Amino acid sequence: MLMAPAVSPRRTSSGPNNPAVRLYKFETSSGQVLDYTQYYLDLNLANQKDYADWQPEYNLTSYYGLTEVTAQSLHELAYTFTDQKSYSHLFSRYYEANAVRLYPSPEVGGCDASCAQTHYCAVTRLEYSQFRHCLEAAASALASSAAPPALARPLLLLLQLLLPLLLLAAAPSTLGQSQLAAT
């Protein structure tokens, strides 16, 4: 959650992302982060106007409805990314802010529930091995609760069509053997 976006624009298939910077408000005696405001530069608009006009994108506490910025509150916020009830609202807000307004929603950016889980793992796991474990655990849970593969139905239909043909192919040899036994 506290990973700031890049200042340098990175080109993607849909174009360069908008650069962003954050202005942190913190307690000077303890270093505790109290809040931050993220500013962004709309590259398309800047190129049209021929000057850079940095705008506030969001304020952490008001954007997510946080009363305080603590490890616990940020973890609870990140956990909502995996909750289907909260997914549409809070994850959409996170995704838009994380993409610095490049995509207006996860759907436009091609981000589904699996993608949301990847973001959850990325913001809650600091070490790469923990991140990989988080992704693998989620993939395993998805696989065990998933519906039968899409290929199962066509294979079943194919088997239903081929079974009579197999029986017909086997029938003459069986019929021939029974006729031989009768003679």
Coordinates of N, CA and C in Angstrom, one line a residue:
M1 N 0.8 -1.2 0.0 CA 0.0 0.0 0.0 C 0.9 1.3 0.0
L2 N 2.0 1.2 0.6 CA 2.9 2.3 0.7 C 3.9 2.4 -0.5
M3 N 3.8 1.5 -1.4 CA 4.7 1.5 -2.6 C 4.3 2.6 -3.5
A4 N 5.1 3.6 -3.7 CA 4.8 4.7 -4.5 C 5.0 4.4 -6.0
P5 N 4.1 4.9 -6.8 CA 4.3 4.7 -8.3 C 5.5 5.4 -8.8
A6 N 5.9 5.0 -10.0 CA 7.1 5.6 -10.7 C 6.9 7.0 -11.1
V7 N 7.9 7.8 -11.0 CA 7.9 9.1 -11.6 C 8.1 9.1 -13.1
S8 N 9.0 8.2 -13.5 CA 9.2 8.1 -15.0 C 8.1 7.2 -15.6
P9 N 7.5 7.7 -16.7 CA 6.5 7.0 -17.4 C 7.0 5.7 -18.0
R10 N 6.3 4.6 -17.8 CA 6.6 3.3 -18.4 C 5.6 3.0 -19.5
R11 N 6.1 2.7 -20.7 CA 5.2 2.4 -21.8 C 4.7 1.0 -21.7
T12 N 3.3 0.9 -21.8 CA 2.6 -0.3 -21.8 C 2.0 -0.5 -23.2
S13 N 1.2 -1.6 -23.4 CA 0.6 -1.7 -24.7 C -0.5 -0.6 -24.9
S14 N -1.0 0.0 -23.9 CA -2.0 1.0 -24.0 C -1.4 2.4 -23.9
G15 N -0.1 2.5 -23.9 CA 0.6 3.8 -23.8 C 1.4 3.9 -22.5
P16 N 2.0 5.1 -22.3 CA 2.8 5.3 -21.1 C 1.9 5.6 -19.9
N17 N 2.3 5.1 -18.7 CA 1.5 5.4 -17.5 C 1.8 6.8 -17.1
N18 N 0.9 7.4 -16.3 CA 1.1 8.7 -15.8 C 2.0 8.7 -14.6
P19 N 3.0 9.6 -14.5 CA 3.9 9.6 -13.4 C 3.2 10.2 -12.2
A20 N 3.7 9.8 -11.0 CA 3.1 10.3 -9.7 C 4.2 10.4 -8.7
V21 N 3.9 11.3 -7.7 CA 4.7 11.5 -6.5 C 3.8 11.6 -5.3
R22 N 4.4 11.3 -4.1 CA 3.6 11.4 -2.9 C 4.2 12.4 -1.9
L23 N 3.3 13.1 -1.3 CA 3.7 14.0 -0.2 C 3.2 13.4 1.1
Y24 N 4.2 12.9 1.9 CA 3.8 12.2 3.2 C 3.7 13.2 4.3
K25 N 2.7 13.0 5.2 CA 2.5 13.7 6.4 C 2.9 12.7 7.5
F26 N 3.8 13.0 8.4 CA 4.3 12.1 9.4 C 4.6 12.8 10.7
E27 N 4.6 12.0 11.7 CA 4.9 12.5 13.1 C 6.4 12.6 13.1
T28 N 6.9 13.8 13.4 CA 8.4 14.0 13.3 C 9.1 13.3 14.4
S29 N 8.5 13.2 15.6 CA 9.2 12.5 16.7 C 9.3 11.0 16.6
S30 N 8.4 10.4 15.9 CA 8.4 8.9 15.8 C 8.6 8.4 14.4
G31 N 8.4 9.3 13.4 CA 8.4 8.8 12.0 C 7.2 8.1 11.5
Q32 N 6.2 8.0 12.4 CA 4.9 7.4 12.1 C 4.2 8.1 10.9
V33 N 3.9 7.4 9.8 CA 3.2 8.0 8.7 C 1.7 8.3 9.2
L34 N 1.3 9.5 9.0 CA -0.1 9.9 9.4 C -1.0 9.9 8.2
D35 N -0.5 10.2 7.0 CA -1.3 10.3 5.8 C -0.3 10.6 4.6
Y36 N -0.9 10.6 3.4 CA -0.1 11.1 2.3 C -1.1 11.5 1.2
T37 N -0.7 12.4 0.4 CA -1.4 12.8 -0.8 C -0.6 12.4 -2.0
Q38 N -1.3 11.7 -3.0 CA -0.6 11.4 -4.2 C -0.9 12.4 -5.3
Y39 N 0.1 12.9 -6.0 CA -0.1 13.8 -7.1 C 0.3 13.1 -8.3
Y40 N -0.4 13.4 -9.4 CA 0.0 12.8 -10.7 C 0.0 13.8 -11.8
L41 N 0.6 13.4 -12.9 CA 0.7 14.2 -14.1 C 0.0 13.5 -15.2
D42 N -1.1 14.1 -15.7 CA -1.8 13.5 -16.9 C -1.0 13.8 -18.1
L43 N -0.3 12.8 -18.6 CA 0.6 13.0 -19.8 C -0.1 13.4 -21.0
N44 N -1.2 12.9 -21.3 CA -2.0 13.3 -22.5 C -2.3 14.8 -22.4
L45 N -2.8 15.2 -21.3 CA -3.2 16.6 -21.1 C -2.0 17.5 -21.1
A46 N -0.9 17.1 -20.5 CA 0.4 17.9 -20.4 C 0.9 18.1 -21.8
N47 N 0.8 17.0 -22.7 CA 1.3 17.1 -24.0 C 0.4 18.1 -24.9
Q48 N -0.9 18.0 -24.6 CA -1.8 18.9 -25.3 C -1.6 20.4 -24.9
K49 N -1.4 20.6 -23.6 CA -1.3 22.0 -23.1 C 0.1 22.5 -23.2
D50 N 1.1 21.6 -23.4 CA 2.5 21.9 -23.5 C 3.1 22.4 -22.2
Y51 N 2.5 22.0 -21.1 CA 3.1 22.2 -19.8 C 2.6 21.2 -18.8
A52 N 3.4 21.0 -17.7 CA 3.1 20.0 -16.7 C 2.3 20.6 -15.6
D53 N 1.1 20.1 -15.3 CA 0.2 20.5 -14.3 C -0.1 19.4 -13.4
W54 N 0.7 19.2 -12.3 CA 0.5 18.1 -11.3 C -0.7 18.4 -10.5
Q55 N -1.6 17.3 -10.4 CA -2.8 17.4 -9.7 C -2.9 16.4 -8.6
P56 N -3.6 16.7 -7.5 CA -3.8 15.7 -6.5 C -4.6 14.6 -7.0
E57 N -4.2 13.4 -6.8 CA -5.0 12.2 -7.3 C -5.9 11.7 -6.1
Y58 N -5.3 11.5 -5.0 CA -6.1 11.1 -3.8 C -5.3 11.3 -2.5
N59 N -6.0 11.3 -1.4 CA -5.5 11.4 -0.1 C -5.7 10.0 0.6
L60 N -4.7 9.4 1.1 CA -4.8 8.0 1.6 C -6.0 7.8 2.5
T61 N -6.1 8.5 3.6 CA -7.1 8.3 4.6 C -8.5 8.5 4.1
S62 N -8.7 9.6 3.4 CA -10.1 9.9 2.9 C -10.5 9.0 1.8
Y63 N -9.5 8.6 0.9 CA -9.8 7.8 -0.3 C -10.3 6.4 0.1
Y64 N -9.7 5.9 1.2 CA -10.0 4.5 1.6 C -10.8 4.5 2.9
G65 N -11.2 5.6 3.4 CA -12.0 5.7 4.7 C -11.2 5.2 5.9
L66 N -9.9 5.4 6.0 CA -9.1 5.0 7.1 C -9.1 6.1 8.2
T67 N -9.2 5.6 9.4 CA -9.1 6.6 10.5 C -7.7 6.8 11.0
E68 N -6.8 5.8 10.7 CA -5.4 6.0 11.0 C -4.6 5.1 10.0
V69 N -3.3 5.4 9.9 CA -2.4 4.7 9.1 C -1.5 3.8 10.0
T70 N -1.9 2.6 10.1 CA -1.1 1.6 10.9 C -0.9 0.4 10.1
A71 N 0.0 -0.5 10.5 CA 0.2 -1.8 9.8 C -1.1 -2.5 9.8
Q72 N -1.9 -2.5 10.9 CA -3.1 -3.3 11.0 C -4.2 -2.7 10.0
S73 N -4.3 -1.4 10.0 CA -5.4 -0.8 9.1 C -5.0 -1.0 7.7
L74 N -3.8 -1.0 7.3 CA -3.4 -1.2 5.9 C -3.5 -2.7 5.5
H75 N -3.2 -3.6 6.5 CA -3.4 -5.0 6.2 C -4.9 -5.3 6.0
E76 N -5.7 -4.8 6.9 CA -7.2 -5.0 6.7 C -7.7 -4.4 5.4
L77 N -7.2 -3.3 5.0 CA -7.6 -2.7 3.7 C -7.1 -3.7 2.6
A78 N -5.9 -4.1 2.6 CA -5.4 -5.1 1.6 C -6.2 -6.3 1.6
Y79 N -6.6 -6.8 2.7 CA -7.4 -8.1 2.8 C -8.7 -7.9 2.0
T80 N -9.3 -6.7 2.0 CA -10.6 -6.6 1.3 C -10.4 -6.8 -0.2
F81 N -9.2 -6.8 -0.7 CA -8.9 -7.1 -2.1 C -9.3 -8.5 -2.5
T82 N -9.3 -9.4 -1.5 CA -9.6 -10.8 -1.7 C -11.1 -11.1 -1.4
D83 N -11.8 -10.2 -0.8 CA -13.2 -10.4 -0.4 C -14.1 -9.9 -1.6
Q84 N -14.9 -10.9 -2.1 CA -15.7 -10.6 -3.2 C -16.7 -9.4 -3.0
K85 N -17.2 -9.3 -1.7 CA -18.2 -8.2 -1.4 C -17.5 -6.9 -1.5
S86 N -16.3 -6.7 -1.1 CA -15.6 -5.4 -1.1 C -14.8 -5.2 -2.4
Y87 N -14.6 -6.3 -3.1 CA -13.7 -6.3 -4.3 C -14.1 -5.2 -5.3
S88 N -15.4 -5.0 -5.6 CA -15.7 -4.1 -6.6 C -15.4 -2.6 -6.2
H89 N -15.6 -2.3 -4.9 CA -15.4 -0.9 -4.5 C -13.9 -0.6 -4.1
L90 N -13.4 -1.2 -3.1 CA -12.1 -0.8 -2.6 C -11.0 -1.3 -3.5
F91 N -11.1 -2.5 -4.1 CA -10.0 -2.9 -5.0 C -10.1 -2.0 -6.3
S92 N -11.2 -1.6 -6.8 CA -11.3 -0.7 -7.9 C -10.6 0.6 -7.6
R93 N -10.8 1.1 -6.4 CA -10.2 2.4 -6.1 C -8.7 2.2 -6.0
Y94 N -8.2 1.1 -5.4 CA -6.8 0.8 -5.3 C -6.2 0.7 -6.7
Y95 N -6.9 -0.1 -7.6 CA -6.4 -0.4 -8.9 C -6.2 0.9 -9.7
E96 N -7.2 1.8 -9.6 CA -7.2 3.0 -10.4 C -6.0 3.9 -9.9
A97 N -5.8 4.0 -8.5 CA -4.8 4.8 -8.0 C -3.4 4.2 -8.3
N98 N -3.3 2.8 -8.2 CA -2.1 2.1 -8.5 C -1.6 2.3 -9.9
A99 N -2.6 2.3 -10.8 CA -2.3 2.5 -12.2 C -2.2 4.0 -12.6
V100 N -2.3 4.9 -11.6 CA -2.2 6.3 -11.8 C -3.1 6.8 -12.9
R101 N -4.3 6.4 -12.8 CA -5.4 6.8 -13.7 C -5.2 6.3 -15.2
L102 N -4.3 5.4 -15.4 CA -4.2 4.8 -16.7 C -5.4 4.0 -17.1
Y103 N -5.9 3.2 -16.1 CA -7.2 2.4 -16.3 C -8.2 2.9 -15.3
P104 N -9.4 3.2 -15.7 CA -10.5 3.7 -14.8 C -11.0 2.6 -13.9
S105 N -10.8 1.3 -14.3 CA -11.3 0.2 -13.4 C -10.5 -1.0 -13.7
P106 N -10.5 -2.0 -12.8 CA -9.8 -3.3 -13.0 C -10.3 -4.0 -14.3
E107 N -11.6 -3.9 -14.6 CA -12.1 -4.6 -15.7 C -11.5 -4.0 -17.0
V108 N -11.4 -2.7 -17.1 CA -10.7 -2.1 -18.3 C -9.3 -2.5 -18.4
G109 N -8.6 -2.6 -17.2 CA -7.2 -3.0 -17.2 C -7.0 -4.5 -17.3
G110 N -8.1 -5.2 -17.4 CA -7.9 -6.7 -17.6 C -7.6 -7.4 -16.3
C111 N -8.0 -6.8 -15.2 CA -7.6 -7.4 -13.9 C -8.8 -8.1 -13.2
D112 N -8.7 -9.4 -13.1 CA -9.8 -10.2 -12.5 C -9.5 -10.6 -11.0
A113 N -10.2 -11.5 -10.5 CA -10.0 -11.9 -9.1 C -8.6 -12.4 -8.8
S114 N -8.1 -13.2 -9.8 CA -6.7 -13.7 -9.7 C -5.7 -12.5 -9.6
C115 N -5.9 -11.5 -10.5 CA -5.1 -10.3 -10.5 C -5.2 -9.6 -9.1
A116 N -6.4 -9.5 -8.6 CA -6.6 -8.9 -7.3 C -5.8 -9.6 -6.2
Q117 N -5.8 -11.0 -6.3 CA -5.0 -11.8 -5.3 C -3.5 -11.5 -5.5
T118 N -3.0 -11.3 -6.7 CA -1.6 -11.0 -7.0 C -1.3 -9.6 -6.3
H119 N -2.2 -8.6 -6.5 CA -1.9 -7.3 -5.8 C -1.9 -7.5 -4.3
Y120 N -2.9 -8.3 -3.8 CA -2.9 -8.5 -2.3 C -1.6 -9.1 -1.8
C121 N -1.1 -10.1 -2.5 CA 0.2 -10.7 -2.2 C 1.3 -9.7 -2.3
A122 N 1.3 -8.9 -3.3 CA 2.4 -7.9 -3.5 C 2.4 -6.9 -2.4
V123 N 1.3 -6.5 -1.9 CA 1.3 -5.4 -0.9 C 1.4 -5.9 0.6
T124 N 1.2 -7.3 0.7 CA 1.3 -7.8 2.1 C 2.5 -8.7 2.3
R125 N 3.3 -9.0 1.3 CA 4.5 -9.9 1.5 C 5.7 -9.1 1.1
L126 N 6.6 -9.0 2.0 CA 7.9 -8.3 1.7 C 8.9 -9.1 1.0
E127 N 9.0 -10.4 1.4 CA 10.1 -11.2 0.8 C 9.5 -12.0 -0.3
Y128 N 10.4 -12.2 -1.3 CA 10.0 -12.9 -2.6 C 9.4 -14.3 -2.3
S129 N 10.0 -15.0 -1.4 CA 9.6 -16.4 -1.1 C 8.2 -16.4 -0.5
Q130 N 7.9 -15.4 0.4 CA 6.6 -15.2 1.0 C 5.5 -14.8 -0.1
F131 N 6.0 -14.0 -1.0 CA 5.1 -13.6 -2.1 C 4.7 -14.8 -3.0
R132 N 5.7 -15.6 -3.4 CA 5.5 -16.8 -4.2 C 4.5 -17.7 -3.5
H133 N 4.8 -17.9 -2.2 CA 3.9 -18.8 -1.4 C 2.5 -18.3 -1.4
C134 N 2.3 -17.0 -1.2 CA 1.0 -16.4 -1.2 C 0.3 -16.7 -2.5
L135 N 1.0 -16.5 -3.6 CA 0.4 -16.7 -5.0 C 0.1 -18.2 -5.2
E136 N 1.0 -19.1 -4.7 CA 0.7 -20.5 -4.9 C -0.4 -21.0 -4.0
A137 N -0.5 -20.5 -2.8 CA -1.6 -20.9 -2.0 C -3.0 -20.5 -2.5
A138 N -3.0 -19.3 -3.1 CA -4.2 -18.8 -3.7 C -4.6 -19.6 -5.0
A139 N -3.6 -19.9 -5.8 CA -3.8 -20.7 -7.0 C -4.4 -22.1 -6.6
S140 N -3.8 -22.7 -5.6 CA -4.3 -24.0 -5.1 C -5.7 -23.9 -4.6
A141 N -6.0 -22.9 -3.9 CA -7.4 -22.7 -3.4 C -8.4 -22.5 -4.5
L142 N -8.0 -21.7 -5.5 CA -8.8 -21.5 -6.7 C -9.0 -22.8 -7.4
A143 N -8.0 -23.6 -7.6 CA -8.1 -24.8 -8.4 C -9.0 -25.8 -7.7
S144 N -8.9 -25.9 -6.4 CA -9.7 -26.9 -5.6 C -11.2 -26.5 -5.6
S145 N -11.5 -25.2 -5.7 CA -12.9 -24.8 -5.6 C -13.5 -24.5 -7.0
A146 N -12.7 -24.7 -8.0 CA -13.1 -24.4 -9.4 C -14.1 -25.4 -9.9
A147 N -14.9 -24.9 -10.9 CA -15.8 -25.8 -11.6 C -15.0 -26.7 -12.5
P148 N -15.6 -27.8 -13.0 CA -14.9 -28.7 -13.9 C -14.3 -27.9 -15.0
P149 N -13.2 -28.4 -15.6 CA -12.6 -27.6 -16.7 C -13.5 -27.5 -17.9
A150 N -13.4 -26.5 -18.6 CA -14.2 -26.2 -19.8 C -14.1 -27.4 -20.8
L151 N -13.1 -28.1 -20.8 CA -12.8 -29.1 -21.8 C -13.6 -30.4 -21.4
A152 N -14.1 -30.6 -20.2 CA -14.7 -31.8 -19.8 C -16.0 -32.1 -20.5
R153 N -16.8 -31.1 -20.7 CA -18.1 -31.3 -21.4 C -17.9 -31.7 -22.9
P154 N -17.1 -31.0 -23.7 CA -16.8 -31.5 -25.1 C -16.3 -32.9 -25.1
L155 N -15.4 -33.3 -24.2 CA -14.9 -34.6 -24.2 C -16.0 -35.6 -23.9
L156 N -16.9 -35.3 -23.0 CA -18.0 -36.2 -22.7 C -18.9 -36.3 -23.9
L157 N -19.2 -35.3 -24.6 CA -20.0 -35.3 -25.8 C -19.3 -36.2 -26.9
L158 N -18.0 -36.0 -27.0 CA -17.3 -36.8 -28.0 C -17.3 -38.3 -27.6
L159 N -17.2 -38.6 -26.4 CA -17.3 -40.0 -25.9 C -18.7 -40.6 -26.2
Q160 N -19.7 -39.8 -26.0 CA -21.1 -40.3 -26.3 C -21.3 -40.6 -27.8
L161 N -20.6 -39.8 -28.6 CA -20.7 -40.0 -30.1 C -19.9 -41.2 -30.5
L162 N -18.7 -41.4 -29.9 CA -17.8 -42.5 -30.3 C -18.2 -43.8 -29.7
L163 N -18.9 -43.9 -28.6 CA -19.2 -45.1 -27.9 C -20.1 -46.0 -28.8
P164 N -21.1 -45.5 -29.5 CA -21.9 -46.4 -30.4 C -21.0 -46.9 -31.6
L165 N -20.1 -46.1 -32.1 CA -19.2 -46.5 -33.2 C -18.3 -47.6 -32.7
L166 N -17.8 -47.5 -31.5 CA -16.9 -48.5 -30.9 C -17.7 -49.8 -30.8
L167 N -18.9 -49.7 -30.3 CA -19.8 -50.9 -30.1 C -20.1 -51.6 -31.5
L168 N -20.4 -50.8 -32.5 CA -20.6 -51.3 -33.8 C -19.4 -52.0 -34.4
A169 N -18.2 -51.4 -34.2 CA -17.0 -51.9 -34.7 C -16.7 -53.3 -34.0
A170 N -17.0 -53.4 -32.7 CA -16.8 -54.6 -32.0 C -17.8 -55.6 -32.3
A171 N -19.0 -55.2 -32.6 CA -20.2 -56.2 -32.8 C -19.9 -57.2 -33.9
P172 N -19.4 -56.9 -35.1 CA -19.3 -57.9 -36.1 C -18.3 -59.0 -35.7
S173 N -17.2 -58.6 -35.0 CA -16.3 -59.7 -34.6 C -16.9 -60.5 -33.6
T174 N -17.7 -60.0 -32.7 CA -18.4 -60.8 -31.7 C -19.4 -61.6 -32.3
L175 N -20.1 -61.0 -33.3 CA -21.2 -61.8 -34.0 C -20.5 -62.9 -34.8
G176 N -19.4 -62.7 -35.4 CA -18.7 -63.7 -36.2 C -18.3 -64.8 -35.2
Q177 N -17.8 -64.5 -34.1 CA -17.3 -65.6 -33.1 C -18.5 -66.4 -32.6
S178 N -19.6 -65.8 -32.4 CA -20.8 -66.6 -31.9 C -21.3 -67.4 -33.1
Q179 N -21.2 -67.0 -34.3 CA -21.7 -67.8 -35.4 C -20.7 -69.0 -35.6
L180 N -19.4 -68.8 -35.4 CA -18.5 -69.9 -35.5 C -18.7 -70.9 -34.4
A181 N -19.0 -70.5 -33.3 CA -19.2 -71.4 -32.2 C -20.4 -72.2 -32.4
A182 N -21.4 -71.7 -33.1 CA -22.7 -72.4 -33.4 C -22.5 -73.5 -34.4
T183 N -21.5 -73.3 -35.3 CA -21.3 -74.3 -36.4 C -20.5 -75.4 -36.0

